PDB file of C-alpha atoms in Angstrom:
ATOM      1  CA  MET A  10     105.284  79.992 101.667  1.00  0.00           C
ATOM      2  CA  THR A  11     106.444  83.590 101.834  1.00  0.00           C
ATOM      3  CA  ILE A  12     105.299  86.533  99.712  1.00  0.00           C
ATOM      4  CA  GLU A  13     108.555  86.634  97.734  1.00  0.00           C
ATOM      5  CA  ARG A  14     108.347  82.976  96.734  1.00  0.00           C
ATOM      6  CA  SER A  15     104.624  83.245  96.053  1.00  0.00           C
ATOM      7  CA  ILE A  16     105.187  86.175  93.690  1.00  0.00           C
ATOM      8  CA  MET A  17     107.742  84.187  91.696  1.00  0.00           C
ATOM      9  CA  ALA A  18     105.359  81.230  91.500  1.00  0.00           C
ATOM     10  CA  PHE A  19     102.436  83.469  90.532  1.00  0.00           C
ATOM     11  CA  ALA A  20     104.422  85.283  87.833  1.00  0.00           C
ATOM     12  CA  GLY A  21     105.660  82.011  86.370  1.00  0.00           C
ATOM     13  CA  MET A  22     102.155  80.575  86.343  1.00  0.00           C
ATOM     14  CA  MET A  23     100.762  83.688  84.635  1.00  0.00           C
ATOM     15  CA  VAL A  24     103.466  83.575  81.940  1.00  0.00           C
ATOM     16  CA  LEU A  25     102.715  79.923  81.228  1.00  0.00           C
ATOM     17  CA  ILE A  26      98.970  80.599  81.097  1.00  0.00           C
ATOM     18  CA  SER A  27      99.454  83.541  78.758  1.00  0.00           C
ATOM     19  CA  LEU A  28     101.685  81.477  76.476  1.00  0.00           C
ATOM     20  CA  ALA A  29      99.045  78.746  76.354  1.00  0.00           C
ATOM     21  CA  LEU A  30      96.353  81.320  75.557  1.00  0.00           C
ATOM     22  CA  THR A  31      98.578  82.782  72.830  1.00  0.00           C
ATOM     23  CA  THR A  32      99.125  79.344  71.316  1.00  0.00           C
ATOM     24  CA  TRP A  33      95.590  77.974  71.480  1.00  0.00           C
ATOM     25  CA  ILE A  34      93.234  80.961  71.597  1.00  0.00           C
ATOM     26  CA  SER A  35      94.645  84.090  69.935  1.00  0.00           C
ATOM     27  CA  PRO A  36      98.086  85.527  69.162  1.00  0.00           C
ATOM     28  CA  HIS A  37      96.874  88.775  70.748  1.00  0.00           C
ATOM     29  CA  PHE A  38      97.401  87.213  74.182  1.00  0.00           C
ATOM     30  CA  PHE A  39     101.084  87.953  73.531  1.00  0.00           C
ATOM     31  CA  TRP A  40     100.306  91.390  74.956  1.00  0.00           C
ATOM     32  CA  PHE A  41      99.342  89.772  78.254  1.00  0.00           C
ATOM     33  CA  THR A  42     102.765  88.122  78.390  1.00  0.00           C
ATOM     34  CA  ALA A  43     104.400  91.477  77.604  1.00  0.00           C
ATOM     35  CA  PHE A  44     102.395  93.149  80.385  1.00  0.00           C
ATOM     36  CA  ILE A  45     103.541  90.536  82.902  1.00  0.00           C
ATOM     37  CA  GLY A  46     107.174  91.025  81.872  1.00  0.00           C
ATOM     38  CA  ALA A  47     106.889  94.819  82.067  1.00  0.00           C
ATOM     39  CA  ASN A  48     105.321  94.581  85.526  1.00  0.00           C
ATOM     40  CA  LEU A  49     108.126  92.311  86.748  1.00  0.00           C
ATOM     41  CA  PHE A  50     110.712  94.709  85.311  1.00  0.00           C
ATOM     42  CA  GLN A  51     109.252  97.821  86.959  1.00  0.00           C
ATOM     43  CA  SER A  52     108.791  95.931  90.218  1.00  0.00           C
ATOM     44  CA  ALA A  53     112.511  95.176  90.320  1.00  0.00           C
ATOM     45  CA  PHE A  54     113.283  98.908  90.331  1.00  0.00           C
ATOM     46  CA  THR A  55     110.380 100.404  92.269  1.00  0.00           C
ATOM     47  CA  GLY A  56     109.479  97.611  94.679  1.00  0.00           C
ATOM     48  CA  PHE A  57     105.792  98.164  93.843  1.00  0.00           C
ATOM     49  CA  CYS A  58     103.901  94.961  93.108  1.00  0.00           C
ATOM     50  CA  PRO A  59     100.093  94.841  93.214  1.00  0.00           C
ATOM     51  CA  VAL A  60     100.121  91.075  93.870  1.00  0.00           C
ATOM     52  CA  ALA A  61     102.375  91.585  96.919  1.00  0.00           C
ATOM     53  CA  ILE A  62      99.905  94.092  98.342  1.00  0.00           C
ATOM     54  CA  LEU A  63      97.068  91.594  97.869  1.00  0.00           C
ATOM     55  CA  MET A  64      99.078  88.774  99.457  1.00  0.00           C
ATOM     56  CA  LYS A  65      99.913  90.965 102.463  1.00  0.00           C
ATOM     57  CA  ARG A  66      96.227  91.742 102.954  1.00  0.00           C
ATOM     58  CA  LEU A  67      95.505  88.013 102.821  1.00  0.00           C
ATOM     59  CA  GLY A  68      97.914  87.507 105.726  1.00  0.00           C
ATOM     60  CA  MET A  69     101.015  86.103 104.017  1.00  0.00           C
ATOM     61  CA  LYS A  70     104.386  86.908 105.574  1.00  0.00           C
ATOM     62  CA  THR A  71     107.548  88.246 103.974  1.00  0.00           C
ATOM     63  CA  GLU A  72     110.879  86.406 104.245  1.00  0.00           C
ATOM     64  CA  ALA A  73     111.942  88.817 107.005  1.00  0.00           C
ATOM     65  CA  GLN A  74     108.745  88.326 109.005  1.00  0.00           C
ATOM     66  CA  SER A  75     109.023  84.588 108.600  1.00  0.00           C
ATOM     67  CA  ALA A  76     112.619  84.594 109.851  1.00  0.00           C
ATOM     68  CA  LEU A  77     111.630  86.553 112.970  1.00  0.00           C
ATOM     69  CA  THR A  78     108.863  84.148 113.907  1.00  0.00           C
ATOM     70  CA  GLN A  79     110.880  80.954 113.527  1.00  0.00           C
ATOM     71  CA  THR A  80     111.975  79.316 116.731  1.00  0.00           C
ATOM     72  CA  PRO A  81     115.675  78.622 117.186  1.00  0.00           C
ATOM     73  CA  PRO A  82     116.731  74.969 117.103  1.00  0.00           C
ATOM     74  CA  ALA A  83     116.863  73.202 120.463  1.00  0.00           C
ATOM     75  CA  SER A  84     120.344  72.364 121.686  1.00  0.00           C
TER      76      SER A  84
END
């Protein structure tokens, strides 16, 4: 899995977790959901995503890096 797909999966998981916490623990967890949304919004414009930096350090590849390392199909 590439960094781009992992970020989408991670963000979706965090939104679902924060909604569950809001429902079952405290309505104040709504602010966690708002923070996630704000981070996704700023990331779309700036390209800065703390989770992407962490995933890169853990050795995950971007879509571009993954495309370069794939072998062409045998003919």
